[in-house]
mmCIF file of C-alpha atoms in Angstrom:
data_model
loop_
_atom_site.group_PDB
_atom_site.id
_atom_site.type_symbol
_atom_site.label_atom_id
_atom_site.label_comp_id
_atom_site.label_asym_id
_atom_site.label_seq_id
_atom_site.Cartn_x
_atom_site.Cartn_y
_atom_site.Cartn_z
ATOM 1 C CA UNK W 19 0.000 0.000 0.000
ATOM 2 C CA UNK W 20 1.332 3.760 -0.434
ATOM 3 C CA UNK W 21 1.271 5.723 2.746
ATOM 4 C CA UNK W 22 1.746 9.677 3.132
ATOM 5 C CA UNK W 23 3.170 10.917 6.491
ATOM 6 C CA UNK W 24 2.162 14.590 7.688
ATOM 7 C CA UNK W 25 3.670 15.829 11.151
ATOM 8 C CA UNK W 26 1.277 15.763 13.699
ATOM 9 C CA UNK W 27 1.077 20.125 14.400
ATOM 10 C CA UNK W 28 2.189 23.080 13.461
ATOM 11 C CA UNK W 29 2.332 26.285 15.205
ATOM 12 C CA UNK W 30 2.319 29.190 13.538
ATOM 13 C CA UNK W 31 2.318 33.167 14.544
ATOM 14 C CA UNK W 32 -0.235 35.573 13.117
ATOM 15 C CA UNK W 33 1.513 37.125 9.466
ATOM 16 C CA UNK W 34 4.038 34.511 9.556
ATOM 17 C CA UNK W 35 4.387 31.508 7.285
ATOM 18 C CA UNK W 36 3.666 28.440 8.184
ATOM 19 C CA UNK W 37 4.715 25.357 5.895
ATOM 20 C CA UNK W 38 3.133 21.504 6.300
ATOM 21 C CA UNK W 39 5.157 18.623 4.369
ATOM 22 C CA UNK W 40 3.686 14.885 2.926
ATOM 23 C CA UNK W 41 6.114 12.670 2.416
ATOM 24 C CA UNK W 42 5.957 9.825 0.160
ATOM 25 C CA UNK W 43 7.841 7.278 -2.133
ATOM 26 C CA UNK W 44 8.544 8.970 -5.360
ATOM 27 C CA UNK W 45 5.277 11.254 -4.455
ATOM 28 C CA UNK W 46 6.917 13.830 -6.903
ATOM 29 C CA UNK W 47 5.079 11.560 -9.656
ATOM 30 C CA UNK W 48 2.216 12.228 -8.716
ATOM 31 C CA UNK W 49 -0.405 14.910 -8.219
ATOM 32 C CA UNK W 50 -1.081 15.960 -4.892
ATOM 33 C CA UNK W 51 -4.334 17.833 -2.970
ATOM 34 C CA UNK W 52 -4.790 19.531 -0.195
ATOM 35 C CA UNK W 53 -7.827 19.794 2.036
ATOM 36 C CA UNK W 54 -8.408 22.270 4.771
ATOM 37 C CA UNK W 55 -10.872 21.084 7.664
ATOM 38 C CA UNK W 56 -12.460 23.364 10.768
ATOM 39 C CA UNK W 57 -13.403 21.899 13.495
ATOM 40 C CA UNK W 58 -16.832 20.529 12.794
ATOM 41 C CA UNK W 59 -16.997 21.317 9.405
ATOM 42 C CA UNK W 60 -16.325 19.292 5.811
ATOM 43 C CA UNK W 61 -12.832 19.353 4.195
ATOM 44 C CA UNK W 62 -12.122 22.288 1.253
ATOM 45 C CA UNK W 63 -9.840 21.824 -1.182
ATOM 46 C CA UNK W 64 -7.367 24.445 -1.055
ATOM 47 C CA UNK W 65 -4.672 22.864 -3.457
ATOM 48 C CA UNK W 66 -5.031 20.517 -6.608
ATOM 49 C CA UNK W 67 -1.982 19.334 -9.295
ATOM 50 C CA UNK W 68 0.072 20.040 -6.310
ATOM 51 C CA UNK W 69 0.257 23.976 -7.126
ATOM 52 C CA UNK W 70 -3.108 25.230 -8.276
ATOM 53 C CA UNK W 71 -5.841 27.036 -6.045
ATOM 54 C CA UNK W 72 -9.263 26.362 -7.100
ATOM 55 C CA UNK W 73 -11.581 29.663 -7.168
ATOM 56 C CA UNK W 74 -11.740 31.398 -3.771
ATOM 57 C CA UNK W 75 -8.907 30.263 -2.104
ATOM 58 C CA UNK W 76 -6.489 33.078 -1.153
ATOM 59 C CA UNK W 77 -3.437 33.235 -2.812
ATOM 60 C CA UNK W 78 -1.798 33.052 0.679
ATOM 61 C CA UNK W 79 -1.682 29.509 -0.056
ATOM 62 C CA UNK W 80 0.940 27.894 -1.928
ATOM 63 C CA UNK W 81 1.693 24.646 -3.032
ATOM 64 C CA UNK W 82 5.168 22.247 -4.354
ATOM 65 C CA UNK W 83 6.121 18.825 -4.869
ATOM 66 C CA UNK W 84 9.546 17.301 -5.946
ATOM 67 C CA UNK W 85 11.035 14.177 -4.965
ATOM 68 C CA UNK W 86 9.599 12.871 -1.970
ATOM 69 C CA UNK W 87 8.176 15.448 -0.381
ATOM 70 C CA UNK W 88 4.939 17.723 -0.685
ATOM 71 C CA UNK W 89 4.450 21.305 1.068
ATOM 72 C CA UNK W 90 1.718 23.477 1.343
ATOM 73 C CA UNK W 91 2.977 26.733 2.561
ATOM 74 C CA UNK W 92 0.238 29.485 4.394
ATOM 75 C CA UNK W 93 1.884 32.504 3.647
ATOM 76 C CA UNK W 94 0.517 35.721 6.300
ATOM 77 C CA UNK W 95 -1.121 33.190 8.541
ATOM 78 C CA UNK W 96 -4.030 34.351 9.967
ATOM 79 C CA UNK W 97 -6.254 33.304 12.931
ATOM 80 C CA UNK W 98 -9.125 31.863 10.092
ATOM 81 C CA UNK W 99 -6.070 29.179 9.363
ATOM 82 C CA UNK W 100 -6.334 27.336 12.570
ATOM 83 C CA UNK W 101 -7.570 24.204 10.958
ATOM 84 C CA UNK W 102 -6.454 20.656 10.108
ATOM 85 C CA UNK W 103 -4.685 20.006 6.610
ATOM 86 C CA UNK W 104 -4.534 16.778 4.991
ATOM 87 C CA UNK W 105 -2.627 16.015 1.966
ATOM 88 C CA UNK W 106 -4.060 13.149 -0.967
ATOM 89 C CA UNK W 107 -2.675 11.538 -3.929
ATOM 90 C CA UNK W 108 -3.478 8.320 -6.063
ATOM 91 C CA UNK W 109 -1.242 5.792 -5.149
ATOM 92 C CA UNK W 110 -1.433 1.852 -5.967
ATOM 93 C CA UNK W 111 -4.827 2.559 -8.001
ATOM 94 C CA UNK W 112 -6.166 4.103 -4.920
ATOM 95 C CA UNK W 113 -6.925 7.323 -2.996
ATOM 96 C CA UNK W 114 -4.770 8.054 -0.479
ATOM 97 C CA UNK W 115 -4.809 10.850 2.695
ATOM 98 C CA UNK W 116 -2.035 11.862 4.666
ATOM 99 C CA UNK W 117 -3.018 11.762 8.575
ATOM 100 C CA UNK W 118 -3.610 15.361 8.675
ATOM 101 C CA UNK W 119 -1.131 18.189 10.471
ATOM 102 C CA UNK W 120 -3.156 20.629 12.718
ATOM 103 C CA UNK W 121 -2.134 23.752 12.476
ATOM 104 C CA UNK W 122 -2.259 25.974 15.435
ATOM 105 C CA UNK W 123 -1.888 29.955 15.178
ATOM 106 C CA UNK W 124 -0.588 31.446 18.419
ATOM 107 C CA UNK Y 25 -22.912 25.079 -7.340
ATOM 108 C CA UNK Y 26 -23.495 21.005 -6.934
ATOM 109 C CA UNK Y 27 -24.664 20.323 -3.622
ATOM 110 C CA UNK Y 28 -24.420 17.114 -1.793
ATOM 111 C CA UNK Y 29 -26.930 15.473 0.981
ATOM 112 C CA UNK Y 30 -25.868 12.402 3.170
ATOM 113 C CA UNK Y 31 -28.995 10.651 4.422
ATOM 114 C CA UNK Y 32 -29.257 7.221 6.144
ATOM 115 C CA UNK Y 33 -29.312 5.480 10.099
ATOM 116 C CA UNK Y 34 -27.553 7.282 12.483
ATOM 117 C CA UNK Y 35 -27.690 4.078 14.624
ATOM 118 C CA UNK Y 36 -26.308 0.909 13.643
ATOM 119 C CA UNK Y 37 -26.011 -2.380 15.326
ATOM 120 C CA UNK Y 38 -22.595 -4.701 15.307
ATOM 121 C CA UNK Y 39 -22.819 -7.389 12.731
ATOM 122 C CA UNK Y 40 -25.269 -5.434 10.123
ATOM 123 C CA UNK Y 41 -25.101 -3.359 7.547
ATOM 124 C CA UNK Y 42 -24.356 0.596 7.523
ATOM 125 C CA UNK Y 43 -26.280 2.027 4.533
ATOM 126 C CA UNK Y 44 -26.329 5.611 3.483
ATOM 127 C CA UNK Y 45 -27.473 7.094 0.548
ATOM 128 C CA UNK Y 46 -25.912 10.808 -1.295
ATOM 129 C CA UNK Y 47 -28.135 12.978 -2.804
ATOM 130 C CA UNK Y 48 -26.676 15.172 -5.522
ATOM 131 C CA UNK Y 49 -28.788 18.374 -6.227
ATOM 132 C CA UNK Y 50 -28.375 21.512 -8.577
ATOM 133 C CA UNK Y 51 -26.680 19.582 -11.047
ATOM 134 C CA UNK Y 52 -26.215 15.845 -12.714
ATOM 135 C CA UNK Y 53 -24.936 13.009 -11.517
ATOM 136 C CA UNK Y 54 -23.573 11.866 -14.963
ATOM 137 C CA UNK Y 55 -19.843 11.984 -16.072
ATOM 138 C CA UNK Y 56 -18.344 12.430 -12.746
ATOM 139 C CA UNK Y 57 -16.841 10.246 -10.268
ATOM 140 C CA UNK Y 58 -18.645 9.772 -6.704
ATOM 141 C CA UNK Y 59 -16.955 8.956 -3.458
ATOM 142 C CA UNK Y 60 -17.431 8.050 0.140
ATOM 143 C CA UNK Y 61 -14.992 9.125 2.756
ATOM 144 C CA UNK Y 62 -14.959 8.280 6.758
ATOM 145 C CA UNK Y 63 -13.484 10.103 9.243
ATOM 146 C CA UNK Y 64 -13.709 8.332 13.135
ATOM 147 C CA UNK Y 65 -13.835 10.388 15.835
ATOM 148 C CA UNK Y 66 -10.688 12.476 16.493
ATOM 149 C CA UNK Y 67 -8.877 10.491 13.249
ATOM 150 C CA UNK Y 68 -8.314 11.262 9.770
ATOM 151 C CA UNK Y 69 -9.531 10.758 6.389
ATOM 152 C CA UNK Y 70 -9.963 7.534 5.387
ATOM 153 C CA UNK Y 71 -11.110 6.798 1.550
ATOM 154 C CA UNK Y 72 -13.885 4.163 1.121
ATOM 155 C CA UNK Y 73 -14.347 3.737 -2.605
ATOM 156 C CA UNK Y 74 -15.318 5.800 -5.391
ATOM 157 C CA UNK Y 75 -18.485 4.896 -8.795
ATOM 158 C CA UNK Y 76 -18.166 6.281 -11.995
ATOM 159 C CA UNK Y 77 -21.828 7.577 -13.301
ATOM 160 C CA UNK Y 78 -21.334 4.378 -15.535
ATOM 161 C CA UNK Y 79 -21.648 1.967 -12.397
ATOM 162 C CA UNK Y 80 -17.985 1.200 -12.466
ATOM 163 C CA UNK Y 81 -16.354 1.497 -9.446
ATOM 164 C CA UNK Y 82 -12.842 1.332 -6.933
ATOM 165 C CA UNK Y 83 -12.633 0.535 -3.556
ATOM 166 C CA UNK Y 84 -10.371 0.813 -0.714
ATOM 167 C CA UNK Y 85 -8.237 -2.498 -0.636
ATOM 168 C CA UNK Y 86 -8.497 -2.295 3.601
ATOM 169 C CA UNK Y 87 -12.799 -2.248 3.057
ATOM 170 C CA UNK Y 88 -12.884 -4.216 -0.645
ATOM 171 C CA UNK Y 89 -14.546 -7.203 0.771
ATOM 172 C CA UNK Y 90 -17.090 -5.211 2.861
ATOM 173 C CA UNK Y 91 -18.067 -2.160 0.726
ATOM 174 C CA UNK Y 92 -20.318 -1.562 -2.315
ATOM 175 C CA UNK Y 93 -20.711 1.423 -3.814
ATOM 176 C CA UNK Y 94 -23.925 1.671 -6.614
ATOM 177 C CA UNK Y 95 -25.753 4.726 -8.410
ATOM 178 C CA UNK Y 96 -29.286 5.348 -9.274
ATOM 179 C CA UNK Y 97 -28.868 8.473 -12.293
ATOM 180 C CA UNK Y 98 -32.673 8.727 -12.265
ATOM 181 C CA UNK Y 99 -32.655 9.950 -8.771
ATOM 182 C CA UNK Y 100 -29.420 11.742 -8.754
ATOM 183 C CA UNK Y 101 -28.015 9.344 -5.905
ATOM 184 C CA UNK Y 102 -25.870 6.961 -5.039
ATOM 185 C CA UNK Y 103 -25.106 5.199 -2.374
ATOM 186 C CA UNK Y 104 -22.723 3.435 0.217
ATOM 187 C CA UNK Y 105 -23.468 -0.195 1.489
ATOM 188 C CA UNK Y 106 -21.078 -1.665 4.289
ATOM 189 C CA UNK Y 107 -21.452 -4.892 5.657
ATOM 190 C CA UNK Y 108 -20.272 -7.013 8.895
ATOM 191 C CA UNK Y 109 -19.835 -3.602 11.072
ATOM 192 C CA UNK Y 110 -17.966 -3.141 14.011
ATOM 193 C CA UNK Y 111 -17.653 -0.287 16.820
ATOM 194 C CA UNK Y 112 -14.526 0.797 14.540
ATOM 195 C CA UNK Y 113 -17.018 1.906 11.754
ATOM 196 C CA UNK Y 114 -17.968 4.989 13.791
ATOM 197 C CA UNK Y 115 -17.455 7.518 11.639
ATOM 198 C CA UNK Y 116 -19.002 10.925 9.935
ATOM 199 C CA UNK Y 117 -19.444 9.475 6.360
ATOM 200 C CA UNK Y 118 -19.042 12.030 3.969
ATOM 201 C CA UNK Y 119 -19.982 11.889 0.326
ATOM 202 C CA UNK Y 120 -18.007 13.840 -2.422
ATOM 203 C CA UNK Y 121 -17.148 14.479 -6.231
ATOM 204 C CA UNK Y 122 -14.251 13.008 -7.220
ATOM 205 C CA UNK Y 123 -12.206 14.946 -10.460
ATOM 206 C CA UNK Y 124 -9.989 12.411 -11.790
ATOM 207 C CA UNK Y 125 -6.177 13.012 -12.933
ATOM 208 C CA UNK Y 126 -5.223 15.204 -10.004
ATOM 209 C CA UNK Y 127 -8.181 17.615 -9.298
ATOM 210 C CA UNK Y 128 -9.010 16.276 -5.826
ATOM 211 C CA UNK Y 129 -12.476 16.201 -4.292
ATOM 212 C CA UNK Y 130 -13.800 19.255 -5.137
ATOM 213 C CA UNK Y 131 -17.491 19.187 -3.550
ATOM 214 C CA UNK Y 132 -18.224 17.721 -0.324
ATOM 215 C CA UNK Y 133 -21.455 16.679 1.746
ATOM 216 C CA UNK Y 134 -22.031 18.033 5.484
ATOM 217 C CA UNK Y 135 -21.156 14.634 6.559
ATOM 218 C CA UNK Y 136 -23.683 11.976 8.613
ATOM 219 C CA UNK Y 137 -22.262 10.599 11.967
ATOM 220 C CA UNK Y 138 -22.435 6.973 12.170
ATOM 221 C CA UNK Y 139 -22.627 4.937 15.511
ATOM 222 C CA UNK Y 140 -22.193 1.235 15.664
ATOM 223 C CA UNK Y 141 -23.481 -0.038 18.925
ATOM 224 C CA UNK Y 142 -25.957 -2.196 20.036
#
């Protein structure tokens, strides 16, 4: 099976940048999404073809893959951020998700 | 903008089967992928299986020999059937669109929480 690792959290301060990684074999292959979640609420997708933002997302957020490793860079953070991010690709003829990094603005 | 509508028991005992139904409104069901997608309490995403509008479908490898996945295009739905539950299917099931070729899961359902307990 393919497996994507996310860090558990990351803090951020208010205006700074805050950058979450998924790891992968060879994940720069692939195409990778990113989905933001609030607490009680459904994912978004704030990232697809690892770079693009689909209509409505600010352009704080950022995306790159190469090699094995996927970011997802908040640039400005602000307190609306606070959320949990989870990174997907299509790996072995399935759907994968990363385990999701919450990221925590302080 | 394509809405999505999970609907099904909220309540379901260990052994049966979880069934839940998505409801696609303000727009067709045809030429898209659908998907189901669980999340347990306090966990993370976990994929289920996806249909093509055609009725052909992909499932989760972990789930395969539990899950189903059909369509009805006449009513706009499809729908989620798994079987032999356990307290570790506790989940909010959430239905979604599925854009093939590295466009994600664009649209999303509110999600329907899921108990399994007698």
């Amino acid at each position: 099976s393919y497996d994507l690792a996310q860090p558990p959290s990351v803090s951020v301060s208010p205006g700074q940048t805050a950058s979450i990684t998924c790891s992968g074999d060879k994940l720069g292959n692939k195409y990778v999404c990113w989905y933001q979640q609030r607490p009680g609420q459904s994912p978004v997708l704030v990232i697809y073809e690892d770079r693009k933002r689909p209509s409505g997302i600010p352009e704080r957020f950022s995306g790159s893959n190469s090699g094995n490793t996927a970011t997802l860079t908040i640039s400005g953070t602000q307190a609306m951020d606070e959320a949990d991010y989870y990174c997907q690709a299509w790996g072995s003829s399935t759907v994968v998700f990363g385990g999701g990094t919450k990221v925590t603005v302080l | 903008q394509v809405q999505l509508q999970e609907s099904g028991p909220g309540l379901v005992k260990p052994s049966e089967t979880l069934s839940l139904t998505c409801t696609v409104s303000d727009g067709s069901i045809s030429n898209y992928y659908w998907s189901w997608i669980r999340q347990p309490p306090g966990k993370g995403l976990e994929w289920i299986g996806y249909i093509y509008s055609s009725g052909s479908t992909n499932y989760n490898p972990s789930l395969k020999s539990r899950v189903t996945i059909s369509v009805n295009p006449s009513k706009n739905q499809f729908s989620l059937r798994l079987s032999s539950v356990t307290a570790a299917d506790t989940a909010v099931y959430f239905c979604a669109r599925w854009l093939d070729g590295g466009y994600g899961f664009d649209i999303w359902g509110r999600g329907t929480k899921v108990t399994v307990s007698s």
